[in-house]
Amino acid sequence: MNSTAPPTPVRGRARGRASPAMRGAARTVAAVLCALALSLFLPATARADSAGGGDLHVAQTLGDRELTFVLRRVTGLPGPLHVDVLTHRGTPAGALRLGAVPAGVAADRAAGATVGTVTSKASVRLGDEPGTYGTVLDIDRAGPWELVVEDGSRTARIPFVVPGQVTSPPERTVFAGFVAAGVLMLVTLFVAVRARRGSWVLLPASGVVAALATAVTAALLSASLPPPPEPGRDVDATQDNVTDPYAVVRPVSAEHSRPPASLETAAYTARPGERGTLRLDVNDGSTGLPADDLVVHDGALMHLVVIGPAGRLWHLHPVRTAPGTYEVQLRLPASGHYAVSAEFARRGGGLQHVRSATGLTVTGRPAPQEGSGKAPDQDAAGADTAPESELAARGTGTRTIDGVPVRLTASTLTAGSAATLTARVGDTATLQPWLGMVGHMIVVGPLSEDDATGPTRLGQAAEQAPVWAHAHSMGGDMSGDTSGDMSAHTGGDTGTGHGHGSGAAHGEEDHAGHGTADPPDTEPGGHGEGPGSMSGLMPLNGDSPADETVAAYGPDVSFVYTFSRPGHYRVWIQAMRDSTVLTIPYVLHVSSGGSGGGEE
């Protein structure tokens, strides 16, 4: 036997060895598979304010305080909810108690057991100076929530939604396809080094091709598939559909709007000069049940406008105290009739402007001021004798409101033609956004000259006026709300004046009576490029809009509005400066054609 003969190689063992390149490829594939698998189980992120991912701004008239609550976005679950309370000049100091309460039904009994229970509490003490006062609450789950605010005498409930990061079915298909392709690739490599017949490799290799084809097809088709209605904005939010809207709410292409709602006012019994509570009930127009689906629009759940007999205007934001029930405290200075209207948006139903058919009437002897026997802003007859700065100026020109010079200029005011009205508030670019806008303009008319300028009859006349409008300053929308801007809302030509009517605003009109207009480039400090420009300050890519602490706008606040009929109109322009909301009233005359303008 020849002992020097080389050993016979073991064929099976040689086949079992893989080359270094093959082992490296296998490790790479395994790492890719681990990364894809981990991506399916990462903790969900969340964001407060489901309407775009930014912070949620909600104005509330809580007692004598006009406050703005800013709910910062929640970036992880469980995690903190930062709540900032913005105060205005003259806001009384004091403490507020805040709580986070889960809301909405849930299929899981354990999750539904805590619905209506305060899971996190905190307090915030407001100072004498206007500014931002904050606190932190804990959020432990995605779903609908309520922020409960108590000031010692009243409780406000602010609904908000904390959605989770949900993976859509097409995305899951893409992940599953790539994971399957990676697994089959490993099988292909194993079969390639172990199988005696090379044809066996074709089986797992064809599976790799099929898995990749499925993943790529799902990725291409996902862009054309409609997403499900967004819980909290399009449909009622529950804990289940917020966690996985694809499992509960199927993608739909049909309209999911709501019917109109009615506004009912309870009896108001306070005397002139005495603080009273006005309760407002919002009911569904088709069922008569409370409409508890109001969503935040233009920085509030509800915008309430009250016009007094002498022309004084209150722009308030009632607090939600129960489903479909809102309350606001008023201290109306004079006896007489007050016109009342409300603006709100229903979930999936769009914006509505509803005018109270009855308004409210204040009667009785004036309540004396504390420490004196006189009623505020009243003479012996009970007529409103507010300071001259609160009375309306006839025509355009310059006047002073709370120490701030205001100059109103207007193009020719002719019925049926778009007019540009520009108010220069102060002389520096220090205006602050209020309710997501730099400026608001409320228009009521046409009125007779006696009603428009008289001291006692404007409330009744305004209630019956054909046109009510609420226009926003051009370029001043910083709310990030893409569901439709309330550029102008007018009453119809009937006595009740509900719905949209003949007034047009903001240039070209769209199907909802809203429109846009190019800002004038001739006004210094206006909305074009320059010191007063708003370019670069709008929310982009889900960023939060500028809040009231940013004083960098103006001083010009411009509006474009089309007065539908000739006659006298009461116009109120509102802007915030130095943490104070200025309300500047005017009486404007609109001619029927030919000559005429803003001057009387």
CSV table of C-alpha atoms in Angstrom, one decimal, residues 44-49 53-55 71-82 137-141 160-163:
chain,number,residue,atom,x,y,z
A,44,ALA,CA,-45.8,54.3,17.3
A,45,THR,CA,-45.3,58.0,17.3
A,46,ALA,CA,-48.2,60.4,17.9
A,47,ARG,CA,-49.2,63.9,17.2
A,48,ALA,CA,-51.7,66.2,18.9
A,49,ASP,CA,-54.1,67.9,16.5
A,53,GLY,CA,-49.6,67.3,12.7
A,54,GLY,CA,-49.0,70.8,14.2
A,55,ASP,CA,-49.9,72.3,17.5
A,71,LEU,CA,-51.7,72.0,22.9
A,72,ARG,CA,-48.2,71.0,21.6
A,73,ARG,CA,-47.8,68.0,19.5
A,74,VAL,CA,-47.2,64.6,21.2
A,75,THR,CA,-44.1,63.0,19.8
A,76,GLY,CA,-44.3,59.6,21.4
A,77,LEU,CA,-46.5,57.3,23.4
A,78,PRO,CA,-46.6,57.3,26.3
A,79,GLY,CA,-45.4,60.8,26.5
A,80,PRO,CA,-45.9,64.4,27.7
A,81,LEU,CA,-48.5,66.8,26.4
A,82,HIS,CA,-47.2,70.3,26.8
A,137,LEU,CA,-49.9,66.4,31.3
A,138,ASP,CA,-49.2,62.7,30.6
A,139,ILE,CA,-50.7,61.0,27.6
A,140,ASP,CA,-50.6,57.2,27.6
A,141,ARG,CA,-52.4,56.2,24.4
A,160,PHE,CA,-58.5,66.8,20.8
A,161,VAL,CA,-57.1,63.7,19.2
A,162,VAL,CA,-53.8,62.0,19.6
A,163,PRO,CA,-53.4,59.7,16.6
